[in-house]
Coordinates of C-alpha atoms in Angstrom, one line a residue:
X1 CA 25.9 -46.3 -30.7
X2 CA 25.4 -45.9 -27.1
X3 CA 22.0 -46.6 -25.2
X4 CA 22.2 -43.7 -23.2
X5 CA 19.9 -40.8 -23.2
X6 CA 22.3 -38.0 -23.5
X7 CA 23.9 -39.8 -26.6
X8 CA 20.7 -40.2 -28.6
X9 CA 19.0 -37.0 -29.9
X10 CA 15.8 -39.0 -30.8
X11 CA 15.2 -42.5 -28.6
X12 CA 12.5 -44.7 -29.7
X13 CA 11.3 -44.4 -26.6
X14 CA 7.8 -43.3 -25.6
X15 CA 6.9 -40.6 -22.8
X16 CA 3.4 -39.3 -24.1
X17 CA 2.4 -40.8 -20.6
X18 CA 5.0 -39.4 -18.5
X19 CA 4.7 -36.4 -16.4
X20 CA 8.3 -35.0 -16.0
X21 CA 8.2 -31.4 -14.2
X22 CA 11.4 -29.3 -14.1
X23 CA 12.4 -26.6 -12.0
X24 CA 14.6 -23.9 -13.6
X25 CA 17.3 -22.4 -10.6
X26 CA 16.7 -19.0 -9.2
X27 CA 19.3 -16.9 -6.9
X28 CA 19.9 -17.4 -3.7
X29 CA 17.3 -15.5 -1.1
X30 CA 18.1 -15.4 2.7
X31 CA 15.9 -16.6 5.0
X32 CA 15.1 -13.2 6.3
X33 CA 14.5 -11.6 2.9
X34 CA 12.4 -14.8 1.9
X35 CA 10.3 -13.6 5.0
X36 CA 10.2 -10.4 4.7
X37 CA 8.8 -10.5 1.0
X38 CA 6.2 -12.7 2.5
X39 CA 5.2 -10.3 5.3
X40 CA 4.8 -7.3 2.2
X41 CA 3.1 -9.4 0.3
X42 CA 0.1 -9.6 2.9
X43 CA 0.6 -6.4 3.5
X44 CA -0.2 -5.6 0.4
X45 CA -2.9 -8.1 0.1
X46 CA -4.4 -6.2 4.1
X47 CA -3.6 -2.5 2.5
X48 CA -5.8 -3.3 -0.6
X49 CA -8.8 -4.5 1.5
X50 CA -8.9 -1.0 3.8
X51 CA -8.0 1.0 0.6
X52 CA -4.5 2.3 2.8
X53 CA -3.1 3.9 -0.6
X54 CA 0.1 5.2 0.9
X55 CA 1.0 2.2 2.7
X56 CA 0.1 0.0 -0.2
X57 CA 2.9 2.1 -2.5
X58 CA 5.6 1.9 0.4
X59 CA 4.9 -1.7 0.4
X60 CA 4.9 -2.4 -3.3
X61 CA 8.2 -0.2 -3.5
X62 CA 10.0 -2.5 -1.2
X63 CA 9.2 -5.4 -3.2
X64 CA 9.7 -3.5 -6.8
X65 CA 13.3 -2.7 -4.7
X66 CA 13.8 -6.9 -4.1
X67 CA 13.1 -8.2 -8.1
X68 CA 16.5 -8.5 -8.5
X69 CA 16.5 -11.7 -6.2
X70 CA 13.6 -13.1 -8.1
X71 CA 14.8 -13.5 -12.1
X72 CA 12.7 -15.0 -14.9
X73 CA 13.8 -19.0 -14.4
X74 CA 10.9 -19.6 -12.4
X75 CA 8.5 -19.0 -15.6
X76 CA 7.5 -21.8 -17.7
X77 CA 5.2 -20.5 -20.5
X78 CA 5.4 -16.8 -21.1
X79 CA 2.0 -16.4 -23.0
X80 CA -0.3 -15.7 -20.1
X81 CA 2.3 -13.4 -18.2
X82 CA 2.8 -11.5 -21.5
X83 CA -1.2 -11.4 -22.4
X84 CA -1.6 -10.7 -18.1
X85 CA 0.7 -7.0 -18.9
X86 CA -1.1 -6.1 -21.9
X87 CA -4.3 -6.5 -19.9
X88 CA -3.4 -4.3 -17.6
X89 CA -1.8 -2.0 -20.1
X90 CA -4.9 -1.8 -22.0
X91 CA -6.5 -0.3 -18.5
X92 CA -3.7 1.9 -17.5
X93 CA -1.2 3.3 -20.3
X94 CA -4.4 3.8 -22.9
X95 CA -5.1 6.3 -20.6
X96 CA -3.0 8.3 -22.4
X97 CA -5.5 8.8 -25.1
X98 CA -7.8 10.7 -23.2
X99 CA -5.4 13.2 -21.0
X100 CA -1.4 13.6 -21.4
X101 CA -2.3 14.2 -17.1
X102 CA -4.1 11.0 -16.2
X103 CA -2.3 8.7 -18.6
X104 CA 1.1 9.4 -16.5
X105 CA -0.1 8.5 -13.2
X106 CA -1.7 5.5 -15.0
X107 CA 1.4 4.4 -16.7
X108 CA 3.3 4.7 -13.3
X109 CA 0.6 2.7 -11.9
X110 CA 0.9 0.1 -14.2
X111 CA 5.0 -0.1 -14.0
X112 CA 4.8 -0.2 -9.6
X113 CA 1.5 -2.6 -10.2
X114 CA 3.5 -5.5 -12.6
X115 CA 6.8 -5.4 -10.9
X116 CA 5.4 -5.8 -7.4
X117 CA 3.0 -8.5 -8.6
X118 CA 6.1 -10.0 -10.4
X119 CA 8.3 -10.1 -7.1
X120 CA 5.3 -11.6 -5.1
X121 CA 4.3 -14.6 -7.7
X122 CA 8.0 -15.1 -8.3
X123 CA 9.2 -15.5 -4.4
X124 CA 6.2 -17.8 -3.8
X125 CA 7.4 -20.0 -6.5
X126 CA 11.2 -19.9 -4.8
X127 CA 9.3 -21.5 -1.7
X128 CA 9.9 -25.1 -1.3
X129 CA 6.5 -27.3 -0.1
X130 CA 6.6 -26.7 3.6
X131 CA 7.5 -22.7 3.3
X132 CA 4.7 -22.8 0.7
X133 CA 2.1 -24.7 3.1
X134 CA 3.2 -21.8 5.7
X135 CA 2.8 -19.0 3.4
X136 CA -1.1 -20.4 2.7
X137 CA -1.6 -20.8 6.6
X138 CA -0.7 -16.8 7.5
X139 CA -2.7 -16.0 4.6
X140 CA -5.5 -17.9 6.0
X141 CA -4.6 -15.9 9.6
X142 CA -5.5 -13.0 8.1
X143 CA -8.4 -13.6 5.9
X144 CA -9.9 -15.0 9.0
X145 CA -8.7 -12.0 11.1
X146 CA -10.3 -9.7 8.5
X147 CA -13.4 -11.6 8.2
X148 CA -13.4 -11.2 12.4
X149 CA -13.3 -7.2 12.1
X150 CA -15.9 -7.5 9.2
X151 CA -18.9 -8.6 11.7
X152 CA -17.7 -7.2 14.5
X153 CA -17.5 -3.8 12.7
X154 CA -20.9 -3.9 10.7
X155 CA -22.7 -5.4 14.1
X156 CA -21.3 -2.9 16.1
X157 CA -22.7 -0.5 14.0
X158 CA -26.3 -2.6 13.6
X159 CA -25.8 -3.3 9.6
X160 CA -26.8 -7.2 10.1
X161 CA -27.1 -8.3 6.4
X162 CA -25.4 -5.8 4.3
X163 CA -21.5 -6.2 5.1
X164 CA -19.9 -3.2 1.9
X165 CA -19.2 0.0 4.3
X166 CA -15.5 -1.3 5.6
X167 CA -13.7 0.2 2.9
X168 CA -13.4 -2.6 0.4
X169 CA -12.8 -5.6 2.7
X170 CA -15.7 -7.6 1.2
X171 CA -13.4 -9.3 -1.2
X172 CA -11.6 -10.9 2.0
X173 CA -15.8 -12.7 1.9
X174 CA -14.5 -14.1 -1.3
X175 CA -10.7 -15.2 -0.2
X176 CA -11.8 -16.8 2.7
X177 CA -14.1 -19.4 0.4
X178 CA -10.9 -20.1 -1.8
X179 CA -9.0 -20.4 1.9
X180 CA -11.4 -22.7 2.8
X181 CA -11.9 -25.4 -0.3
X182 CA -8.4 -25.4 -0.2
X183 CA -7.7 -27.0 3.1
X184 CA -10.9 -29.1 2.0
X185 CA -8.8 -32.5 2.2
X186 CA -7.0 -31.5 5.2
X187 CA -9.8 -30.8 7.3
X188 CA -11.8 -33.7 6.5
X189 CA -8.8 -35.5 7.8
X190 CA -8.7 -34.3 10.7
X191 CA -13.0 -34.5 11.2
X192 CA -15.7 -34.4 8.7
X193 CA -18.3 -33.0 11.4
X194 CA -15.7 -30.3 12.0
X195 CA -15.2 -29.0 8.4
X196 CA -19.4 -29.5 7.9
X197 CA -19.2 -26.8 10.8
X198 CA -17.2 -24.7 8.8
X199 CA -19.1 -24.6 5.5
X200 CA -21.8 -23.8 7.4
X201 CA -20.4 -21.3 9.0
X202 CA -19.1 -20.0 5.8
X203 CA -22.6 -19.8 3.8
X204 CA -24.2 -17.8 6.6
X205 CA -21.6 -15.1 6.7
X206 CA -21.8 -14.7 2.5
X207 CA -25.4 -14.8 3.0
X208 CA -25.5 -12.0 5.5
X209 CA -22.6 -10.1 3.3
X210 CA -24.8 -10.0 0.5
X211 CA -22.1 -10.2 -1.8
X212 CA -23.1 -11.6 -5.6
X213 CA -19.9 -12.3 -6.6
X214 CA -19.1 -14.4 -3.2
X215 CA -22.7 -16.2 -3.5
X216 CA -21.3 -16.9 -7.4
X217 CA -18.1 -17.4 -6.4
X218 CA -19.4 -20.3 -3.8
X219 CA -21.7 -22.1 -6.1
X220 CA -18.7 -22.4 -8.9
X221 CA -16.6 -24.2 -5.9
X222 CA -18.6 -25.8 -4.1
X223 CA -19.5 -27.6 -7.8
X224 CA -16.1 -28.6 -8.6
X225 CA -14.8 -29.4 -4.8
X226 CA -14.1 -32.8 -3.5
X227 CA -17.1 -33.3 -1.9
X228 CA -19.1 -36.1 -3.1
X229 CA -22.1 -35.5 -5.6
X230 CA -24.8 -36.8 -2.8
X231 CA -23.1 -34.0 -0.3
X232 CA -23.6 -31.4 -3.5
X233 CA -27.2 -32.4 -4.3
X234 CA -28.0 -31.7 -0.5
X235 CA -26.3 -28.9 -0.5
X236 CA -27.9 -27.4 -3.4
X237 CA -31.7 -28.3 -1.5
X238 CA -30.7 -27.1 1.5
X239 CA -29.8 -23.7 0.1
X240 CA -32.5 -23.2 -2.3
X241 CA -34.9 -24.0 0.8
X242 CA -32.9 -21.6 3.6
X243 CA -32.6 -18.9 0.4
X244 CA -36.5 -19.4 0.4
X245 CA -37.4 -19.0 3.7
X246 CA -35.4 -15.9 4.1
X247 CA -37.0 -14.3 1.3
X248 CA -40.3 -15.0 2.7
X249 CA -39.2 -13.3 6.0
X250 CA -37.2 -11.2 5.3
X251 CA -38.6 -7.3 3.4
X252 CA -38.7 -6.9 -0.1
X253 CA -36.5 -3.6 0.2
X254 CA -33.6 -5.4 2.1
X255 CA -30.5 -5.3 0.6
X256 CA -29.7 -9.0 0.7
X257 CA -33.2 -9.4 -0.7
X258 CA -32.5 -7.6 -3.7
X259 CA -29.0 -8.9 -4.4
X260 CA -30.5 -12.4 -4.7
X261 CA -33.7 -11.3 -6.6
X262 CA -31.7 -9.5 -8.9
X263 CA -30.5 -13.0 -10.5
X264 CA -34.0 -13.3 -11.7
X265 CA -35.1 -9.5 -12.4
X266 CA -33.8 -8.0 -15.6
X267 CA -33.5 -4.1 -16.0
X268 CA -33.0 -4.0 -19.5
X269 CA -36.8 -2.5 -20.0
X270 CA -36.8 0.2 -17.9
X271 CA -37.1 3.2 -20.4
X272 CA -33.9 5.4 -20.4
X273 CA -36.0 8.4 -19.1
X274 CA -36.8 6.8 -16.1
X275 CA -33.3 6.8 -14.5
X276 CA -33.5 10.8 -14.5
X277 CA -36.7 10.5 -12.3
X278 CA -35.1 8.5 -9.4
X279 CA -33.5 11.1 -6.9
X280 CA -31.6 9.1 -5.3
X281 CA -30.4 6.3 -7.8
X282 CA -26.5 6.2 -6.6
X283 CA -27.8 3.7 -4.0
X284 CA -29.7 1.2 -6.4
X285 CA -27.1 -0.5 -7.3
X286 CA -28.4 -2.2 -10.1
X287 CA -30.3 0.7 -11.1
X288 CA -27.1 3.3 -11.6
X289 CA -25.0 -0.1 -13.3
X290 CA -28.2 -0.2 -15.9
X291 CA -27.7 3.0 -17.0
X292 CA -24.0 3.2 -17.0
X293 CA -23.9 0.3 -18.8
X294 CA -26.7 1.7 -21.6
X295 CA -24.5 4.6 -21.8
X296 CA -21.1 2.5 -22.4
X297 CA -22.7 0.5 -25.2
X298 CA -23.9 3.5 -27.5
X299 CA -20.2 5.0 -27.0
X300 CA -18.7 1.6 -27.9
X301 CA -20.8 1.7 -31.7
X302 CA -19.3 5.2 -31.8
X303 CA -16.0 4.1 -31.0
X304 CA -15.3 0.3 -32.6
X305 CA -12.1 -0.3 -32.7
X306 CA -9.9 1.4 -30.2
X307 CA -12.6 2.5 -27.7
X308 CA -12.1 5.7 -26.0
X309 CA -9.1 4.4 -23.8
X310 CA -8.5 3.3 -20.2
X311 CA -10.6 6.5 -18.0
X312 CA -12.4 7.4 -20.9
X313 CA -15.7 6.4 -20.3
X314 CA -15.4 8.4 -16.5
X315 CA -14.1 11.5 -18.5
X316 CA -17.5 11.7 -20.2
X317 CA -19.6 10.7 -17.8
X318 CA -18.0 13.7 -15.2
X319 CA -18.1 15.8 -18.3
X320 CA -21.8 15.2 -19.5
X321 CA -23.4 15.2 -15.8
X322 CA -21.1 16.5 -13.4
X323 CA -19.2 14.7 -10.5
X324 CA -20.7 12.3 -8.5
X325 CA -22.3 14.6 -6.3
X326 CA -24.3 16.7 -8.6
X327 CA -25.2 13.8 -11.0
X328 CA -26.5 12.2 -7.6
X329 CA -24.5 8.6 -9.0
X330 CA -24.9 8.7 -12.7
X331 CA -21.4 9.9 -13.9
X332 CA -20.4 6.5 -11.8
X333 CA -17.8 4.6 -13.5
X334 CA -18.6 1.3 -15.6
X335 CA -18.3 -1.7 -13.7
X336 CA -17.8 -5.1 -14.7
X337 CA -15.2 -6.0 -17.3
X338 CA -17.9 -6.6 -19.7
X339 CA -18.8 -3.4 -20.1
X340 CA -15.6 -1.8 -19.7
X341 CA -13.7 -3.2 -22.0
X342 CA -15.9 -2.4 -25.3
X343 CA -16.3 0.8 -24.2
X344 CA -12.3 1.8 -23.1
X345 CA -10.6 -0.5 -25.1
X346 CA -12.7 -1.7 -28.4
X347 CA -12.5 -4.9 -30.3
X348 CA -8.8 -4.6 -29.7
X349 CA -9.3 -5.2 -26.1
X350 CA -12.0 -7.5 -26.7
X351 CA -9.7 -9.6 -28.1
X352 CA -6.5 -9.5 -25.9
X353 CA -8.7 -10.0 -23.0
X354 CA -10.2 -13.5 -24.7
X355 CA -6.7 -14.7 -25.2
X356 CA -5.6 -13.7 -22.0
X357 CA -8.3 -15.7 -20.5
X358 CA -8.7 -18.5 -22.8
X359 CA -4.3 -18.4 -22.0
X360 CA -4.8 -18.7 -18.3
X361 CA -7.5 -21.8 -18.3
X362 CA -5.6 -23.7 -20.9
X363 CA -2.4 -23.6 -18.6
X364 CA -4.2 -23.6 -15.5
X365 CA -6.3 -26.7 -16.4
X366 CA -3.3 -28.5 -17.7
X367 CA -1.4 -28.8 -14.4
X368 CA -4.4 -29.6 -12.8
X369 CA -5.7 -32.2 -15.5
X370 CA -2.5 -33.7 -14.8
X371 CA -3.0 -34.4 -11.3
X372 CA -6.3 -36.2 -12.0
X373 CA -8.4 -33.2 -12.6
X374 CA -11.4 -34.4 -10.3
X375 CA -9.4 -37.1 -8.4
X376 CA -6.6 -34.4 -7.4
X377 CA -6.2 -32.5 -3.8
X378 CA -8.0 -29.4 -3.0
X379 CA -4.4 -27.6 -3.2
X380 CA -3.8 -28.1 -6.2
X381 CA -7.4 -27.2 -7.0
X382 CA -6.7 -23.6 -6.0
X383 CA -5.1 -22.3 -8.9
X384 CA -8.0 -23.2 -9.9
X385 CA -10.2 -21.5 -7.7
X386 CA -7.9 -18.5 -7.9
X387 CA -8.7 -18.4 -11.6
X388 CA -12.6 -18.2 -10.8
X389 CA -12.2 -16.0 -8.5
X390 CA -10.8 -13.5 -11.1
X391 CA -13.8 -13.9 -13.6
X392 CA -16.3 -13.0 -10.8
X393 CA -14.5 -10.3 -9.3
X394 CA -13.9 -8.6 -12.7
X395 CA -17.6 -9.2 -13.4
X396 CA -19.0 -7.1 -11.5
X397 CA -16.3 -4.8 -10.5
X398 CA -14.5 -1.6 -11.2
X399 CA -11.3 -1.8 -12.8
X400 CA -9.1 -0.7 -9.7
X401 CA -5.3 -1.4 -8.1
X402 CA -6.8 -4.8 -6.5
X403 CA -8.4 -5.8 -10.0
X404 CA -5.0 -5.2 -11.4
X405 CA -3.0 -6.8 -8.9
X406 CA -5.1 -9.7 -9.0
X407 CA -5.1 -10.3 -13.3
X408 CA -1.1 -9.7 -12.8
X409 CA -0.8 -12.7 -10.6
X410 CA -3.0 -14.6 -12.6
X411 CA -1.2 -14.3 -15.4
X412 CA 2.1 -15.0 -14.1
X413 CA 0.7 -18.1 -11.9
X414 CA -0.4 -19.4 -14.9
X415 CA 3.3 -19.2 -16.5
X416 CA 5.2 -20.3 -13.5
X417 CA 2.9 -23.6 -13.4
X418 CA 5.1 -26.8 -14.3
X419 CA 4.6 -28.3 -17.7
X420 CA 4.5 -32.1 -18.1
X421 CA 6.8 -33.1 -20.8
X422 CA 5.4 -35.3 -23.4
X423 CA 8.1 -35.7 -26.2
X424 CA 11.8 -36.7 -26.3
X425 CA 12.8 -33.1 -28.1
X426 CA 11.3 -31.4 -25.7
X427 CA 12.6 -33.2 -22.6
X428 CA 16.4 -32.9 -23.6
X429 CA 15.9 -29.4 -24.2
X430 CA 14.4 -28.6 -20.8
X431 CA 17.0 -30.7 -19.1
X432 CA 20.5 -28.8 -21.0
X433 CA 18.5 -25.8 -19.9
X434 CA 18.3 -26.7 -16.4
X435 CA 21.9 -28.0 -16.8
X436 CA 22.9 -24.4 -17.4
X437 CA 20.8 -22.2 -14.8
X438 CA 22.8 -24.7 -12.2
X439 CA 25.8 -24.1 -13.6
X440 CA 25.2 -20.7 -13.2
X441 CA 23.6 -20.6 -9.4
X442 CA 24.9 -23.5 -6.7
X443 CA 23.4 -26.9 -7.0
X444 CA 21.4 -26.4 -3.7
X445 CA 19.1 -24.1 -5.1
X446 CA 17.3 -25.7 -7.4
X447 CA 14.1 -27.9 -6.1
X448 CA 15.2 -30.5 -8.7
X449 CA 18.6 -31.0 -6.8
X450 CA 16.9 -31.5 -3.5
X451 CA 14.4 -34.1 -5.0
X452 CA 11.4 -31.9 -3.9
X453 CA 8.2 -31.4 -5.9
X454 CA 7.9 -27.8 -7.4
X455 CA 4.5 -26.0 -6.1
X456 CA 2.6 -28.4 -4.2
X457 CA 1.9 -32.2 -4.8
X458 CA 2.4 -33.2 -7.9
X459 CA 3.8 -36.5 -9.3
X460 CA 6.5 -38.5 -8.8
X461 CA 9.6 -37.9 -11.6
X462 CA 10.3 -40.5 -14.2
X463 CA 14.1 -40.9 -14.6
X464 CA 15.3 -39.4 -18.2
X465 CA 18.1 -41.3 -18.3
X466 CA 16.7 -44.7 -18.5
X467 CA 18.2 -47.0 -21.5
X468 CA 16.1 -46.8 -24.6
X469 CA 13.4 -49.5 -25.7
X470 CA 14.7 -51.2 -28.8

């Protein structure tokens, strides 16, 4: 019998070590689709941020209009994208259960939301390494160019430390810390005093924003970055002390103030009769969420299983005390996904959102456990980041077209990630797969082909063909 790979279904020969990554082929995509798919994409990415709903759609529409171009090769394990739609299922088509009106304009949002997400994930996994690096550098243009019109808007207008009244362009606060981290190792490179007057320049702007989920958001990646343990101890000292000292001189009734004292201070025993009393309680924040959230709990034991479906919980609230107007905030929706969910979607949801999650990490820390976990770049590490991202903007959020945009591309990051191989079986079956697709699609599409690395830096291919160990 002959030595070779192809002719032995089962060699002896051991590849629990090896990291073999394949990528599937895809069809061919010109040069000035490829960029004009990129250009919508941050478009749509720009459109979300100023809430531009009509351009968002047109946008969107164009790239629903290019999914032929993108196919399914480029997925690797279907479980997160699958889990990813019936996330955003569960928030959209269950609308259905509350109005035969509102769950039709949720369903089409749900169909335009997962095939545009689809077509953007699956073109930036078509980009080779260098069209991928310049994908991440125009994004970076404008997270930065949005983060410029942030202060200069909200100084302009003499709101110093509270930086929410540009439409919704405070999660571009957020996306410019993953931007960041992720040119970590590049811009130590170039000077470490250089990207020390960048972080700095990064925690006094989320200070100012008074954003929660950026100052959470920070601390989660600024813990797992590449910086050294001494530079995180430091860190951690010198924040707690500047924290400190603005607290001290800054008032009580700021707003920055009370998002970082509302870490500490609990709500949960304020009596329920008290929330009536406060006039103006739509703009206490944590106030109106208290009650919301007391309100979504005692419909969730009323409603177990199924929940009262995606909307529900706003139908009431508009029915019980009027619009937001005339209940002066209270008929606000639920935000966080931790109080929606029970509420909308019951144990049901409950338990497709765990799997989605528990999906994603499981995936997500795999291909970056295989690139040495803490001993691997800060590109790699921002899948990573991405993934944190999502838990802290759908903690304290609304579900809303960016909330569902963003656990769409999760999802189906997550999938397209490359696998490591670790038995024989599996390797022979990915590689007659990959024999096909290039069968089917010329030679020079496929990254393997052109001996590049699929989605960043990851290791360098073992040969499959090598002769067996006896």
């Amino acid at each position: 019998m002959s030595r070779d790979f192809e002719h032995q279904p089962y060699p002896p020969m051991r590849l629990r070590k090896t990291a073999v990554y394949i990528r599937n082929a895809a069809p061919i995509i010109s040069e000035y689709e490829s960029l004009a798919i990129q250009a919508a994409t941050l478009g749509v990415i720009a459109t979300l941020a100023y809430k531009a709903q009509t351009l968002c759609l047109l946008l969107m529409a164009f790239l629903i209009s290019r999914i032929h171009k993108i196919g399914f090769s480029w997925i690797n394990s279907r479980l997160p994208a699958v889990l990813g739609v019936i996330y955003v299922a569960l928030a959209t088509v269950t609308a259905l259960f509350v109005s035969q009106s509102a769950g039709i304009y949720r369903t089409l949002q749900f169909f335009i939301v997962i095939l545009s997400t689809f077509v953007m994930v699956g073109h930036i996994f078509s980009l080779d390494q260098d069209k991928l690096y310049r994908f991440i550098k125009y994004l970076s243009i404008l997270c930065i160019a949005i983060m410029i019109h942030i202060i200069f808007f909200h100084v302009s207008t003499n709101r110093i430390f509270t930086w929410k009244y540009l439409y919704d362009t405070k999660i571009d606060i957020s996306l410019c810390i993953i931007i960041l981290f992720i040119f970590e190792d590049k811009i130590k490179g170039h000077s470490r005093i250089l990207w020390g007057c960048a972080l700095i320049a990064l925690i006094t702007c989320v200070l100012m924003s008074g954003e929660r989920k950026a100052y959470l958001l920070f601390i989660a990646i600024w813990a797992i970055s590449n910086s050294p343990w001494q530079a995180k101890l430091v860190g951690l000292l010198t924040a707690v002390l500047a924290i400190s000292i603005f607290l001290a001189a800054s008032s009580k009734d700021s707003y920055v103030a009370r998002q970082i004292n509302s870490f500490s201070h609990s709500t949960k025993e304020i009596p329920t009769r008290y929330f009536f009393s406060v006039s103006s309680i739509g703009d206490q924040s944590d106030l109106v969420r208290e009650f919301v959230n007391r309100n979504a709990r005692l419909l969730f034991k009323s409603n177990p299983v199924f929940g009262l479906g995606a909307t529900g919980y706003g139908e009431w609230a508009q029915k019980t005390y009027g619009n937001l107007k005339q209940s002066s905030g209270r008929s606000m929706n639920v935000h966080g996904e931790i109080n929606r969910i029970p509420v909308e979607n019951g144990l049901v949801g409950i338990f497709g959102v765990v799997l989605y999650l528990a999906s994603c990490l499981f995936f997500i820390f795999n291909f970056v456990n295989d690139r040495g976990l803490f001993r691997s770049s800060s590109m790699v590490r921002g899948v990573l980041y991405l993934y944190i991202f999502m838990i802290c903007y759908n903690y304290s959020e609304a579900m809303d077209t960016t909330m569902m945009v963003l656990i769409a591309a999760v999802g189906l990051i997550a999938a397209g990630l490359p696998r490591s191989v670790h038995s024989p079986r599996e390797a022979a079956h990915r590689l007659n797969r990959l024999a096909k697709d290039s069968a089917a699609f010329p030679a020079s599409t496929t990254m393997l082909s052109r001996g590049e690395r699929p989605f960043g830096l990851l290791r360098k291919r073992r040969n499959l063909t090598r002769p067996a160990r006896r």
